[in-house]
Structure formats: C-alpha cells, structure tokens
C-alpha positions as a printed Julia matrix, in Angstrom:
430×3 Matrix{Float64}:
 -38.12  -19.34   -97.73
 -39.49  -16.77   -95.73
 -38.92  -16.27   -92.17
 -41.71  -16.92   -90.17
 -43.3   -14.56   -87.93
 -45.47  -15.06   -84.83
 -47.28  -12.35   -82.88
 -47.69  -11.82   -79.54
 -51.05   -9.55   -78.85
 -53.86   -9.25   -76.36
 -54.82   -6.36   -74.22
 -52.25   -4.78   -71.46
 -50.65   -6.69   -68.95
 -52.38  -10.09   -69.5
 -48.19  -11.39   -69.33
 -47.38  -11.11   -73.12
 -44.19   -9.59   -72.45
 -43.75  -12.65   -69.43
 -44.69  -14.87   -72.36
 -41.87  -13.19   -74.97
 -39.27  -13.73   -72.35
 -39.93  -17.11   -71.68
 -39.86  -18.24   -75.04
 -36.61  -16.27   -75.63
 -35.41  -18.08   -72.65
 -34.18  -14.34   -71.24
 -35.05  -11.18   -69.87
 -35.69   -9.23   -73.5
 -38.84   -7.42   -72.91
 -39.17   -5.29   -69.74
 -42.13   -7.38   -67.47
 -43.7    -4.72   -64.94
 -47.27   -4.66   -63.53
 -47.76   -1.58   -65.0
 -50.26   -1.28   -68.12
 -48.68   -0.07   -71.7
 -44.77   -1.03   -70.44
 -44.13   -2.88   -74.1
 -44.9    -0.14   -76.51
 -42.88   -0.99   -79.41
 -42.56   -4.54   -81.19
 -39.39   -6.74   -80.03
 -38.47   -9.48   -82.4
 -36.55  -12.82   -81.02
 -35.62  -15.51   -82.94
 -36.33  -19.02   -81.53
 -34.92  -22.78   -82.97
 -38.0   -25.88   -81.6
 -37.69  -29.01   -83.14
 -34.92  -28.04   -86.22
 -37.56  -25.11   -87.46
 -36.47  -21.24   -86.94
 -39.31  -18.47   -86.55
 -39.46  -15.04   -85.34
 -41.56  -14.11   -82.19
 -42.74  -10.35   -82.77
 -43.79   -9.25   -78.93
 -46.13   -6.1    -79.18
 -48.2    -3.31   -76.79
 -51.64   -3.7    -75.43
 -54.27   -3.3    -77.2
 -56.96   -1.13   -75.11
 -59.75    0.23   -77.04
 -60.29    2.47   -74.33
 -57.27    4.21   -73.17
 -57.07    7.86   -74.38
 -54.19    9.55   -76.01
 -51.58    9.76   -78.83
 -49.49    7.09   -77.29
 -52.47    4.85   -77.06
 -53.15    5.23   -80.89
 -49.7     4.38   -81.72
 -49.36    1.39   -79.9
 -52.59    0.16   -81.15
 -50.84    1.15   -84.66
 -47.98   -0.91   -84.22
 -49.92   -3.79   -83.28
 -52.01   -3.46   -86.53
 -48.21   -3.31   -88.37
 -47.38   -6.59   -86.33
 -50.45   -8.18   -87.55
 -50.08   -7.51   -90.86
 -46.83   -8.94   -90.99
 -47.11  -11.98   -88.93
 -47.99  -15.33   -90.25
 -49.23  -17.01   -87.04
 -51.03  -14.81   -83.82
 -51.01  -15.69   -80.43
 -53.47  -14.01   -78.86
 -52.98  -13.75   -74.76
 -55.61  -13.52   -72.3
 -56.06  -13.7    -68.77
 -56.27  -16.94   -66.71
 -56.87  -15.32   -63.78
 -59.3   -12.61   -64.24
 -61.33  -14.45   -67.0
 -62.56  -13.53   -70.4
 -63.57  -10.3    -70.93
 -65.75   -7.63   -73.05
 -62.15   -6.56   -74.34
 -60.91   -9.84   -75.13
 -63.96  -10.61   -77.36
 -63.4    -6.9    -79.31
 -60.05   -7.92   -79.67
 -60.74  -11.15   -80.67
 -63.2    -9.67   -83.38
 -60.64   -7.53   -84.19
 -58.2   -11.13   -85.45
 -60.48  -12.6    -87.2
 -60.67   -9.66   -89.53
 -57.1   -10.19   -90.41
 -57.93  -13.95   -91.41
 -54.77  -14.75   -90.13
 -54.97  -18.29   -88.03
 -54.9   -17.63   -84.31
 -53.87  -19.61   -80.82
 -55.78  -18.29   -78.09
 -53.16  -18.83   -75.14
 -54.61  -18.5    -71.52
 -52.09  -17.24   -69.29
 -51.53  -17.38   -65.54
 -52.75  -21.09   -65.41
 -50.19  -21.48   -62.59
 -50.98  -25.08   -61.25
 -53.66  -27.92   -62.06
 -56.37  -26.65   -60.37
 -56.5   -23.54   -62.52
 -56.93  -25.97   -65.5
 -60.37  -25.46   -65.72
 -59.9   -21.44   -65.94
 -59.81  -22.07   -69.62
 -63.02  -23.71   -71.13
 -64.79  -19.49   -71.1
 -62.45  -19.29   -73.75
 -63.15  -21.83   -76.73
 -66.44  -19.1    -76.56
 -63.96  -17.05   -78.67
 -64.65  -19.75   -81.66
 -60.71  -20.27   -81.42
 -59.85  -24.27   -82.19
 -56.85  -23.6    -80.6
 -56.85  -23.04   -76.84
 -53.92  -24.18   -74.37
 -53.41  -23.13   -70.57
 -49.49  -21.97   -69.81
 -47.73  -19.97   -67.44
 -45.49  -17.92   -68.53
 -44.05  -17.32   -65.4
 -43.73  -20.32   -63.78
 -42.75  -22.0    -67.54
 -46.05  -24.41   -67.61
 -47.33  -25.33   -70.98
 -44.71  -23.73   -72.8
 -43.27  -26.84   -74.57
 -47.01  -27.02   -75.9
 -47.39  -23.74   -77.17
 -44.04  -24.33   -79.28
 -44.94  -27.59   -80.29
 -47.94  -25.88   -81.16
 -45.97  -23.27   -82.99
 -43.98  -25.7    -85.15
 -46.69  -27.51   -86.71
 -47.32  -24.38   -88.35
 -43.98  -23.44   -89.45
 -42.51  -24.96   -92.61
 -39.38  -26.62   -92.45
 -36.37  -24.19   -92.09
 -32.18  -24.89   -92.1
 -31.02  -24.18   -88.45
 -29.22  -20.75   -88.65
 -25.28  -20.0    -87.49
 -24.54  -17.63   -85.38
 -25.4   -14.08   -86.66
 -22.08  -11.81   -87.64
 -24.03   -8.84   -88.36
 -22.59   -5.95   -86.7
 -24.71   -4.37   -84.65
 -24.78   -0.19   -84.21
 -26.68    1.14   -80.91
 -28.42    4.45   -81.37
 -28.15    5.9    -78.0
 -28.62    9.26   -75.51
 -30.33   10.88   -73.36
 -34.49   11.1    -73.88
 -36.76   12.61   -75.86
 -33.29   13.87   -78.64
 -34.73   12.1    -81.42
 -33.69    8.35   -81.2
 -36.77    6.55   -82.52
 -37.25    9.49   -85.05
 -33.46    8.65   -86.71
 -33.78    4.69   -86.87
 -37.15    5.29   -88.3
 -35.43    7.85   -90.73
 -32.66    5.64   -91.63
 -35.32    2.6    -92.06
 -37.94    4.43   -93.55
 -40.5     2.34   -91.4
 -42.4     3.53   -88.8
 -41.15    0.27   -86.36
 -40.5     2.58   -83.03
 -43.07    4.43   -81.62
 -42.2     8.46   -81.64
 -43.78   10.91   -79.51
 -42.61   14.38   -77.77
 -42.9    12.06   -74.36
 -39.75   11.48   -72.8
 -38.91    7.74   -72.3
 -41.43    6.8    -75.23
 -38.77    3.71   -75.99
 -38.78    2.01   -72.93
 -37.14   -1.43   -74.5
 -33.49   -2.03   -76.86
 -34.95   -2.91   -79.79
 -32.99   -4.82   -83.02
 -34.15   -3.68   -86.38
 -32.23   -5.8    -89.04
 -31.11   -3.06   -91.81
 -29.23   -3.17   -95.21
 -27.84    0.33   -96.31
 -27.18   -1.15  -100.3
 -23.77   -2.46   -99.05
 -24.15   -5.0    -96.19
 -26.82   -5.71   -93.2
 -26.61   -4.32   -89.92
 -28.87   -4.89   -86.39
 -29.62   -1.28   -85.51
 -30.38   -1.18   -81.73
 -32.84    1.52   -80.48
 -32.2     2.45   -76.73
 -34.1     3.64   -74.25
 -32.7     7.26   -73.17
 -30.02    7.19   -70.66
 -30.29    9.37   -67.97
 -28.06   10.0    -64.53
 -30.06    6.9    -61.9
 -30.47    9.54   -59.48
 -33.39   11.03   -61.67
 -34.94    7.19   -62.28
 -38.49    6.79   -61.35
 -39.8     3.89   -61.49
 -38.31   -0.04   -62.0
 -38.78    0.2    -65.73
 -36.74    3.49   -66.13
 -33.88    1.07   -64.08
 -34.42   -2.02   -65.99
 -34.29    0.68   -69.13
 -31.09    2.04   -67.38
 -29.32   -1.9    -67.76
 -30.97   -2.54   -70.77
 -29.17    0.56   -72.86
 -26.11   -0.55   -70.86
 -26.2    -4.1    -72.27
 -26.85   -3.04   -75.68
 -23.86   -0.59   -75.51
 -21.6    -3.55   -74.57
 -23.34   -6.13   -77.38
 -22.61   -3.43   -80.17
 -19.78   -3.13   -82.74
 -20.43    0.54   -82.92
 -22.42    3.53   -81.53
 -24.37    6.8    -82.35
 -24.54    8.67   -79.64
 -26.92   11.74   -80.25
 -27.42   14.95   -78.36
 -30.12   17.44   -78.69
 -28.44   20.68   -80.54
 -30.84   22.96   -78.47
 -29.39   21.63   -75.2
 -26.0    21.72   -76.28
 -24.13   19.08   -73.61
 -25.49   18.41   -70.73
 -24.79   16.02   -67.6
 -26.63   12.92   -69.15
 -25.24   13.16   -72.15
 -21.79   13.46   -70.51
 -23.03   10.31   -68.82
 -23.71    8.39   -72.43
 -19.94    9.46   -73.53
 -18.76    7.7    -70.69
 -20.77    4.89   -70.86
 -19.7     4.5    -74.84
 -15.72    5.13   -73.9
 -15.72    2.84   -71.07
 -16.7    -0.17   -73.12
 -14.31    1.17   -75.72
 -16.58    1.51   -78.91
 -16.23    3.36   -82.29
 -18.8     6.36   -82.31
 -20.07    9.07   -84.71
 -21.86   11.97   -82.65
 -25.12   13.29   -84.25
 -26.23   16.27   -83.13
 -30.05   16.32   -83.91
 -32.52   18.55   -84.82
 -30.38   21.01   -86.29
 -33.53   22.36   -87.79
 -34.08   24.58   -85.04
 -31.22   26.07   -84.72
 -31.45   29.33   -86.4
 -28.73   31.75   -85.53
 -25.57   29.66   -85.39
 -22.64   27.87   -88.29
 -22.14   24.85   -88.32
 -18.86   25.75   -88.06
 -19.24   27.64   -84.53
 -21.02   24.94   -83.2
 -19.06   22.05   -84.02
 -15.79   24.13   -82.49
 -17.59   24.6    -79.28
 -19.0    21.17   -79.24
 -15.02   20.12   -79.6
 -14.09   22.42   -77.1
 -16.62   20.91   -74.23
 -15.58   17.68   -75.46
 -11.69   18.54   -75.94
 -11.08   14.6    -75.15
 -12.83   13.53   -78.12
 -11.14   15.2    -80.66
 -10.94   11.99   -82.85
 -14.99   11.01   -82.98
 -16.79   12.55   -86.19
 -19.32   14.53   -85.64
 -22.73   15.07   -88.06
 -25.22   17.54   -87.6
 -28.88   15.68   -88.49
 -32.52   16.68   -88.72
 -35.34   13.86   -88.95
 -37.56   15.77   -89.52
 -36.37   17.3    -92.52
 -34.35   14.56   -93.61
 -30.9    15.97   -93.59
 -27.91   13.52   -93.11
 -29.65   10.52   -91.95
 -28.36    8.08   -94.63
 -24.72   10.06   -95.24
 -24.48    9.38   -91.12
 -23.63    5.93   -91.69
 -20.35    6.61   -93.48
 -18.21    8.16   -90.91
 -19.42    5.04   -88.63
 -18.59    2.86   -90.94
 -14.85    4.14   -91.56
 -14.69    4.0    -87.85
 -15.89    0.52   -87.47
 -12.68   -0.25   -90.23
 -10.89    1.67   -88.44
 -11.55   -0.15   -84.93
 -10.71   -3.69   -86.66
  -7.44   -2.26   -88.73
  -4.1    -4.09   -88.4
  -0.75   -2.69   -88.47
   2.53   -4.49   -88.99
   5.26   -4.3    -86.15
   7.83   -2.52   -88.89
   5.47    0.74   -89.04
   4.79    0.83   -85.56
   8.49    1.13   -84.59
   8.92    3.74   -87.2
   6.4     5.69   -85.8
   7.53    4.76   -82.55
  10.83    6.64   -83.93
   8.88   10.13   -84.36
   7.69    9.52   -81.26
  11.03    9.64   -79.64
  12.38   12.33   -81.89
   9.43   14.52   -81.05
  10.86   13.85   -77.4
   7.85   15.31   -75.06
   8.59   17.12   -71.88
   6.89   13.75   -70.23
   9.11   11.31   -71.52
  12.14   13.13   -69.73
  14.0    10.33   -68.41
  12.17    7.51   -69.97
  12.89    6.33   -73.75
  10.02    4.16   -75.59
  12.08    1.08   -77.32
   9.82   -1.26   -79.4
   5.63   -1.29   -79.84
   3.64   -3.98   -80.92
  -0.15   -4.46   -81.36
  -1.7    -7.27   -79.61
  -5.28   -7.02   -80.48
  -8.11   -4.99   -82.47
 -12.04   -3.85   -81.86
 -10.28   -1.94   -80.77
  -6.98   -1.67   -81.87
  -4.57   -2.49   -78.6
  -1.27   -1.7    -78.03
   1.99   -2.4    -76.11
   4.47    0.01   -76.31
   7.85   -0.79   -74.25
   9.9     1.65   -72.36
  13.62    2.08   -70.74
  13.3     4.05   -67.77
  10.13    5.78   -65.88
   8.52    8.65   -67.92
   6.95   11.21   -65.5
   3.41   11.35   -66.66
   2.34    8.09   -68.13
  -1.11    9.48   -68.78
   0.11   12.32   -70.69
   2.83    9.84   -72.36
  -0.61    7.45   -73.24
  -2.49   10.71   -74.91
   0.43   11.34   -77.02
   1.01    8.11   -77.96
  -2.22    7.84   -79.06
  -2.48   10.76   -80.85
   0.1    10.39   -83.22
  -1.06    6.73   -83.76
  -4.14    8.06   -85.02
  -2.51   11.09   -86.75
  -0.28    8.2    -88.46
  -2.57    5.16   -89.24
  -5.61    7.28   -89.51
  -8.11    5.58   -87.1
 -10.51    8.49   -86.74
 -13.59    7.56   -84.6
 -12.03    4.52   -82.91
 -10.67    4.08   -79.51
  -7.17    2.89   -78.82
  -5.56    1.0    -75.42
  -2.35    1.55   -75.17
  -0.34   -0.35   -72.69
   3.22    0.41   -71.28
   5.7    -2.32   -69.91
   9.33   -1.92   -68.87
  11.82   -3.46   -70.95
C-alpha cells in the first residue's frame, strides 16, 4: 500500500513548523518568529494507533509577498499538495481568520483533496471559543490545538488515523544516509535536485536558500539511500540571526547521523576558510567523503588536471578522498558521483583478518621510518569498522607517534585499498 502523506500548509508563521515538530515529537523544522523560515518541504514519519503516515511540513503561502523566493515556495507547496492525501490547513488562533486564510482556503478546495482546518495557538480553555470564525471556511473538520504547549494534539492524530488505511508498523530504517554539505550558495540544492531529478529543494542565487536538513529517500537502480540536504556551513562568527545558528547545529547533526558525505566547494572560490571549516567538521566525526567541486562550467582557462593537483596540494592531508569535478547545470557527473562514495562507504565497513595485518605490519617494520627509531611495532589487530579501527602494538617509544600514525595509515590504505575512508589507528605498549 501506499504511504500516506499529510500536508502541513497555511500562510507564514501561523506555527506550522511548531505543529511539524510536535508531531515528530523533536526539534526537525527550524521554529522562528520570522515569516518564510520553512521554505522547503520536510517529511517525518509518525506511528498513532498501529497506522504509519508521512507528515510533509511546507512554506507559507502569501499571495502577497514579492519575489523569486516567494514564487518558489508557493511552488513547492502546490508540489506538496499534489502529492498529499490528507491537508491540514493551519490558521491562527490568536489573530483570527483572515482575507488570506479564505484565498488560501479557496485555493484547497480546488485540489479536492479532504482538508482539517486546525486552529492554532488555542493555548488554554478560554481561547476555546477563538475557533467557531472558522467552520465559515465550510471545513467539517475544525479542532483547537497548541502546538506549543502540546494541547489537542492527541485529537488531531486521532483525527489523522481515521483517515489512514491500515498499515504494518515499520522497523527501524537501515538506509544509509549521504549528507550533501558546504559552505552556501556552491550548489547544494541544485546537485540533490540533479541527482533526483525533482525539483524538492528550493534553488536560488540567495545564499542560505536551504535553511533546514532535509531527507529525500533516493534509489540510484542499485539500492535506496536518505540523501540529506544541509544548510551551508559557515565559520559562527559570520552567523546572523538564530536560524543561521539553529542551521549551524542542524548541518552538524546531520553530519554525525550520516554513513557518508559530499562535501562540495565552489571551483571559482577555490578553498576557502568555511570550507576548511566543513573538512573539519566531516573528519572529526570520521566519515567517508567524495569532494565535488561544482560548477566546473565556469571555469574556462584551467585542466582538470591542474586543478585537481592544486586542490591536493591545499588539501595535502586528504590525499586519500576522491575528488569529482560536477556541473548542475549542465549535467556533468551528477549520477557517476555516487560511485566513488559508494566504494568509500565499502571501504569504511571492510574487514581484514589479523594474518594480513601482521604481514603488512612486517613492511612496515622493514620500511623502518626515521620515527620509529627506537621503537619496533609487534602485532596489529582491528577492533572495529565505519570506520575501520585499529590497534597496532609497539616495543619501545617511537619518537613521533603522529608521524608513526600517518604512516601507518598510509600504507594500510596503500595495502587494503580503503580510498575515501578514514582510519583510527591506536598504539599500546606491549
């Protein structure tokens, strides 16, 4: 059977984002009192009462608001509609119905789809009455909540699952996940809508435009994945505003839920603080990556070749991560992306028996680097993968046990191939 989708929609900042979260029971959408701060659809998927649905959480609708990013939210709310079986359409407790809530509402019945009219900011009993301007709407449906404060949510998703055919309650989800991430405005959006061909996050030449981490379920003919979309990541000292923080610990989060990562820079920037800043961010959590390097299109008057050795050069410490040169806008390399990440996602869960490790671990000690004066490395053994850990012990004290670590890990990769993937590498005395 289907899965069954439920959209969120009503003008800006009537709490439709407050609503989202409080169904998902956590902080998924980014809630600030600022109109137009949910601009792409989020999807959650919620269990009431042994039936599973989706919850599709979209942008205000404002008829009058002027600009491109206007129109596209407004177009991803039509694309929301479209797709949704059930619409909950949010107004305002607190300010009352309005000439935009009945265009709106003109605007659902068109669809035919059947609609809940769900009056937010009913925050205690004596707001109950707040809601009776509503049934004007011609809406049978019409129930007081807060999303807030929690009230009348156990309605609404009673509500909900009277509508929703029965469903089998789902497992967890083993889909690996890959987070697109970097700086803003390199061309985020533009490459999961490439890769998807769907127009699900909103793309404009506005910095920031994807303000929320957004999970796009994706099959690439093999298997499914959960692309993320990030917001951009940028250095906090250059933050704004709450949202560009909350953006900040969203990307962060997403980073750390992933399997893997594409981190992208801008080729007409080259590499620049923030995207030094991603790297880190990427490393620290210790996850496979593939760089892109987007819009190669304009770059007129340089190889590949060139670039990619002066890319290597700035990043000298990333000499095992993959790196693919990409255009969305003409196309180029979007789908073949995936394979490098792929191999490195193998490579991050690959196992290695004890026997080949110590016969590496033999090369090792014939190579005999300057740094392991004094020190000999006796037996190694790995103890875990994702990504692929290691403890190596050692007679003695080598002088450098950073540099030891680098060439360890070097010829472990050099050896067992694990291009793309980080490796730990621990030393204990034996």
């Amino acid at each position: 059977m289907p899965e069954y989708k439920i959209a969120i929609v009503g003008k800006p900042n009537v709490g439709k984002s407050a609503l989202f979260n409080r169904l998902m029971s956590k902080r998924v959408s980014i809630v600030e009192p600022t109109s137009g701060v949910t601009r792409d659809r989020l999807y959650g998927s919620i269990e009431w009462m042994d039936k599973s649905f989706t919850i599709v959480d979209t942008g205000g609708i404002d008829s009058g608001a002027i600009g491109k990013m206007s129109a596209a939210i407004s177009r991803q709310v039509k694309l929301a509609v479209d797709e949704s079986d059930l619409l909950v359409f949010v107004c305002d407790g607190m300010s009352g119905l309005s000439s935009m809530d009945k265009e709106i509402n003109r605007l659902l019945k068109k669809s035919g789809k059947k609609t809940v009219c769900v009056v937010n900011k009913i925050d205690n009993a004596d707001m109950a009455g707040n809601i009776f301007e509503f049934y004007a709407l011609g809406i049978d449906d019409v129930l007081g909540v807060s999303a807030i404060h929690g009230r009348g949510i156990a309605e609404l998703l009673d509500l909900i699952t009277e509508e929703v055919g029965p469903s089998e309650s789902a497992g967890e989800d083993l889909t690996r996940k890959i987070a697109v991430v970097g700086r803003p405005n390199v061309g985020k959006s533009s490459f999961v809508n490439a890769l998807l061909n769907d127009e699900r996050m909103i793309v404009d030449d506005v910095p920031g435009t994807t303000r929320d981490s957004i999970d796009t379920r994706f099959n690439d003919g093999e298997e499914d994945f959960i692309l993320i979309d990030t917001a951009g990541i940028r250095h906090k000292r250059k933050m704004k505003d709450t949202v560009e923080v909350f953006s900040f610990a969203r990307s962060r989060r997403a980073i750390a839920r992933c399997d893997a990562a594409f981190v992208m820079l801008d080729a007409v920037n080259f590499v620049t603080r923030d995207d030094i800043k991603v790297i880190d961010m990427v490393i620290e959590k210790s996850k496979p990556f593939v760089i892109l390097v987007n819009k190669w299109d304009l770059i007129k008057d340089m190889q590949m070749e060139r670039y990619e050795k002066a890319l290597r050069m700035r990043l000298s410490y990333l000499n095992y991560v993959p790196v693919v040169f990409t255009s969305c806008v003409k196309n180029r390399n979007i789908k073949e992306a995936l394979k490098p990440l792929k191999k490195s996602m193998a490579h991050s869960s690959a196992r290695c028996t004890t026997h080949a490790l110590n016969e590496i671990l033999k090369d090792i000690n014939k190579a005999r680097p300057a740094q392991l004066a004094g020190s000999r490395l006796k037996h190694m053994v790995q103890t875990g993968t994702n990504p692929p850990e290691f403890i190596l012990f050692r007679k003695g004290a080598a002088k450098d046990t950073d540099k030891v670590r680098r060439f360890v890990e070097n010829r472990l990769r050099e050896k067992l191939e694990l291009t793309g993937s980080p490796i730990i590498v621990h030393f204990k005395k034996s």
